[in-house]
Amino acid sequence: MNEHVKSVQRAIVGKGIAHDSAIKHVAGEAVYIDDMPDLPGTLHAALILSPVAAGTLSGIDTARAAATDGVVAIVTAADIPGHNDIAPILSGEPLFAERDLDYLGMPVGAVAATSYEQAVRAAHAIDFDIAENEPVLDVEEAHRRGDYVLDPQELISGDVDAALQEADLILEGRLQIGGQDHFYLETQIAYAVPGEDGDMTVHSSTQHPTEVQHHVAHVLGGYANAVDVQVRRMGGGFGGKESQATIIACAAALLARKTGRPVKLRLKRSADMAATGKRHDMVSRWRVGVTKNGRIVGADVEYLARAGNTADLTGPVITRAITHTDNAYHIPAARFVGHACKTNTVSNTAFRGFGGPQGVVTSEAMIDQIARELQLDPNHVRALNYYGPDTGETTPYDQPVEHNRLVEVTEAILHSAQWQQRRAEIDEHNKAGPVIRRGLAMMPVKFGISFNLPSLNQAGALVHVYQDGSVHLNHGGTEMGQGLFVKVAQVVAEVFQLDIDRIKITATHTGKVPNTSPTAASTGSDLNGMAAFKAATAIRDRMTPIAAQHFEVPPEDIVFRENRVHAGNRSIAFAELAKMSWAARVSLSEAGHYATPKIHWDGKSMKGRPFFYFTYGAAVAEVAIDTLTGENRCLRADILQDCGASLNPAVDLGQIEGAFVQGMGWLTCEELWWDKSGRLRTVGPSTYKIPGSRDVPPAFNVSILDGAPNAEETVFRSKAVGEPPLMLAVSVWLALRDAVASCGKPGLSPNLRTPATPEAVLDAVDDIRARSA
Ligand code: MTE
Ligand code: HPA
Ligand code: MOS
């Protein structure tokens, strides 16, 4: 296994090769599901959504809808031949509401018509018989009432009560953390095509083809082997298509089964935002005990997470929040608790970071509060509390923090961002008490890589070498824009020492590689890259003796290089060896399987080693706020991210930039707003503000930590990158706090909720001024 690290002269891995679809993306030629030509007889579908946030459904009258133009079929829960359950982890989470209407926008059924407009019109012409109830919309109210979708999770390490008692000081805080809509460019979509003998092919925009396959089979009342799910690409997923693409795929398949015709179901942006889950907004509360010089001795932290109406992935999301509440800091005694509050709002789900961001922002809020209230330098407080480099300190969940790069990334970023000089300049600027205040902050991120459900940490790949020396590559990972396909192709190209264009990237397909995990937890290239590496290596190892025979040399003398196979100064084309191997009746096809080593987790005690390794990063952000309007901008951001030995630095830089800006959106401008009836009023770009190109910091210096191969044996010693840099945007929020703090007396910690919209910044400025008066 070590061999690829030492001996191979890397030709393809580590190069900034363009995304395989880059040209097609910008030319508008990449085919998304909605771009696929309609098969003859194709019907278009729309979801029927609950008009109330809480109620009991005693009847659905579809007569009026059925009589509208073009309607071919209407399905509700009563039409489900199999099971009305699409829960990703637990059970009892219906595809279509039966009696209980749990949120406004909850799917109740679906309509298929000859055109999309007709389907949407008919979906609005359903007459319901509903006894409405008072909705619970607030997590704190749900918590008071004891309404949860899951039992609480509790991580205990040491004796936190004793630690707090002995602390010099106990600081208390509360933070309101906003949710976030995924706002993928391509809304949720599926195209279901019925075949013979009850077969169903589903083109689904999903991060989890296997789950779609299993749930379609379950809903239709058949076996998984009759369902074929294919995913060429998504127009973004960001976690929103990890579990919830099943709703769309199952509804489309149900209509296809009922009509015997192909059915395409795509959601309008407003329907997508109303009917599908988001990042969990949370309220976090803490009591943190510190010494006079700012060392944390214990922390008691509680999260109230908005699960929405069902559990979905809330359990592991809360687990990740809890396991990232330490962020970079050694907390000797801890009690971290998470409640999955049940509300009459859409069921929240995975979103880039998966609970990690809520944990990290809480951690950083505590650190910032400690520094401000003790009037210490925040970076000094951070460094003081960092996990020591290789001191064997463990996280509160007992995982040792090994190969720790916290000090390295912090020192490098403070230096390259010219911290000292800019800190002095900004303090000087603010001293005069201007309307426009500036703020500066640095923060680190430590993020754990692996699914926190150990069983998900596996992957499969299928590699075929054809007789002309071209290679077909398939694996369980899905492409959502993150560049997974090109990275895995680079791995295979490297093994065979072929040019990247010899490797054919193919759509994810449950019939080729089965029983896959979602492409999530940033593990796509770690898992699928290693599975493909193993498959390709096995084929190469079978071809090598054939080459050795041909050249009459020992196999050790055979070298694959530049599309050829060499023995000393003689060589043949790779294609020639492929043909020879075939003639010698050697298999040129292999299914590789990989399972992440070393990990284990006890969900009850919340102890173990949930993560194969940690990845590290740091950022410095500078902001300006207008203290009269609350308007704010990030003026400059400097980022340093650990990617191990990057498989593809061009793709990784794109991931870092994109994640950071998406994190800025979460923390500053993306605000979800429900009215008192439980209707989400921010269901499109006019009311829900995602960052635009002009919100990208005008000075944006992003780099990848150099010369830092993963100490663990990952594929070519790379590290995951998809999610961790999102959390570096917490630096922007900290810089906003810094600017707000300059409006108040020293020793006061700002109250700045997220998202830090102009309104929230203004509230925080008013609040700190009032407390300073
Ligand atoms: N990048 C793009 N362009 N589009 C996406 O949808 N999803 C993110 C991240 N980067 C996403 C993205 C999320 S939530 C995850 S978990 C990872 O990509 C998944 O892909 P990976 O495991 O291959 O990094
Ligand atoms: N990330 C994403 N999806 C998951 C995880 C995780 O950590 N655990 C279970 N599903
Ligand atoms: Mo990413 S939230 O793990 O899909």
PDB file of N, CA and C in Angstrom, residues 397-400 402-403 450 454 597-602 607-614 712:
ATOM      1  N   TYR A 397     -14.177  13.488  23.023  1.00  0.00           N
ATOM      2  CA  TYR A 397     -14.691  12.163  22.636  1.00  0.00           C
ATOM      3  C   TYR A 397     -13.564  11.137  22.556  1.00  0.00           C
ATOM      4  N   ASP A 398     -12.417  11.485  23.142  1.00  0.00           N
ATOM      5  CA  ASP A 398     -11.306  10.544  23.351  1.00  0.00           C
ATOM      6  C   ASP A 398     -10.396  10.296  22.154  1.00  0.00           C
ATOM      7  N   GLN A 399     -10.577  11.026  21.072  1.00  0.00           N
ATOM      8  CA  GLN A 399      -9.666  10.805  19.942  1.00  0.00           C
ATOM      9  C   GLN A 399      -8.413  11.657  20.138  1.00  0.00           C
ATOM     10  N   PRO A 400      -7.212  11.037  20.087  1.00  0.00           N
ATOM     11  CA  PRO A 400      -5.995  11.845  20.195  1.00  0.00           C
ATOM     12  C   PRO A 400      -5.872  12.792  18.998  1.00  0.00           C
ATOM     13  N   GLU A 402      -3.639  14.015  16.635  1.00  0.00           N
ATOM     14  CA  GLU A 402      -2.298  13.702  16.120  1.00  0.00           C
ATOM     15  C   GLU A 402      -1.997  14.552  14.893  1.00  0.00           C
ATOM     16  N   HIS A 403      -0.719  14.657  14.611  1.00  0.00           N
ATOM     17  CA  HIS A 403      -0.255  15.353  13.401  1.00  0.00           C
ATOM     18  C   HIS A 403      -0.907  16.729  13.296  1.00  0.00           C
ATOM     19  N   SER A 450     -14.229  11.724   8.069  1.00  0.00           N
ATOM     20  CA  SER A 450     -14.883  10.408   8.012  1.00  0.00           C
ATOM     21  C   SER A 450     -16.349  10.664   8.309  1.00  0.00           C
ATOM     22  N   PRO A 454     -19.741   4.882  11.207  1.00  0.00           N
ATOM     23  CA  PRO A 454     -18.617   4.132  10.643  1.00  0.00           C
ATOM     24  C   PRO A 454     -18.972   3.308   9.393  1.00  0.00           C
ATOM     25  N   PRO A 597      -9.689   2.511   7.454  1.00  0.00           N
ATOM     26  CA  PRO A 597      -9.196   1.804   8.642  1.00  0.00           C
ATOM     27  C   PRO A 597      -9.275   2.670   9.907  1.00  0.00           C
ATOM     28  N   LYS A 598      -9.032   2.060  11.018  1.00  0.00           N
ATOM     29  CA  LYS A 598      -8.770   2.712  12.313  1.00  0.00           C
ATOM     30  C   LYS A 598      -9.976   3.335  13.014  1.00  0.00           C
ATOM     31  N   ILE A 599     -11.111   3.484  12.339  1.00  0.00           N
ATOM     32  CA  ILE A 599     -12.197   4.251  12.970  1.00  0.00           C
ATOM     33  C   ILE A 599     -13.153   3.354  13.759  1.00  0.00           C
ATOM     34  N   HIS A 600     -13.682   3.908  14.836  1.00  0.00           N
ATOM     35  CA  HIS A 600     -14.719   3.232  15.616  1.00  0.00           C
ATOM     36  C   HIS A 600     -15.454   4.280  16.435  1.00  0.00           C
ATOM     37  N   TRP A 601     -16.681   3.999  16.782  1.00  0.00           N
ATOM     38  CA  TRP A 601     -17.488   5.015  17.455  1.00  0.00           C
ATOM     39  C   TRP A 601     -18.579   4.350  18.256  1.00  0.00           C
ATOM     40  N   ASP A 602     -18.696   4.755  19.512  1.00  0.00           N
ATOM     41  CA  ASP A 602     -19.792   4.282  20.346  1.00  0.00           C
ATOM     42  C   ASP A 602     -20.781   5.443  20.491  1.00  0.00           C
ATOM     43  N   LYS A 607     -17.977   8.186  22.442  1.00  0.00           N
ATOM     44  CA  LYS A 607     -16.523   8.075  22.561  1.00  0.00           C
ATOM     45  C   LYS A 607     -15.998   7.179  21.442  1.00  0.00           C
ATOM     46  N   GLY A 608     -14.745   7.408  21.107  1.00  0.00           N
ATOM     47  CA  GLY A 608     -14.119   6.563  20.108  1.00  0.00           C
ATOM     48  C   GLY A 608     -13.169   7.351  19.242  1.00  0.00           C
ATOM     49  N   ARG A 609     -12.953   6.803  18.056  1.00  0.00           N
ATOM     50  CA  ARG A 609     -12.161   7.521  17.071  1.00  0.00           C
ATOM     51  C   ARG A 609     -13.031   7.642  15.827  1.00  0.00           C
ATOM     52  N   PRO A 610     -13.913   8.650  15.798  1.00  0.00           N
ATOM     53  CA  PRO A 610     -14.831   8.748  14.659  1.00  0.00           C
ATOM     54  C   PRO A 610     -14.134   9.168  13.376  1.00  0.00           C
ATOM     55  N   PHE A 611     -12.964   9.811  13.497  1.00  0.00           N
ATOM     56  CA  PHE A 611     -12.333  10.398  12.316  1.00  0.00           C
ATOM     57  C   PHE A 611     -11.001   9.727  12.009  1.00  0.00           C
ATOM     58  N   PHE A 612     -10.804   9.413  10.735  1.00  0.00           N
ATOM     59  CA  PHE A 612      -9.537   8.815  10.307  1.00  0.00           C
ATOM     60  C   PHE A 612      -8.412   9.824  10.554  1.00  0.00           C
ATOM     61  N   TYR A 613      -8.688  11.084  10.252  1.00  0.00           N
ATOM     62  CA  TYR A 613      -7.680  12.129  10.496  1.00  0.00           C
ATOM     63  C   TYR A 613      -8.374  13.480  10.604  1.00  0.00           C
ATOM     64  N   PHE A 614      -7.622  14.470  11.023  1.00  0.00           N
ATOM     65  CA  PHE A 614      -8.117  15.849  11.056  1.00  0.00           C
ATOM     66  C   PHE A 614      -7.453  16.644   9.944  1.00  0.00           C
ATOM     67  N   GLU A 712      -1.616   9.971   7.575  1.00  0.00           N
ATOM     68  CA  GLU A 712      -2.348   8.707   7.427  1.00  0.00           C
ATOM     69  C   GLU A 712      -2.291   8.284   5.962  1.00  0.00           C
TER      70      GLU A 712
END
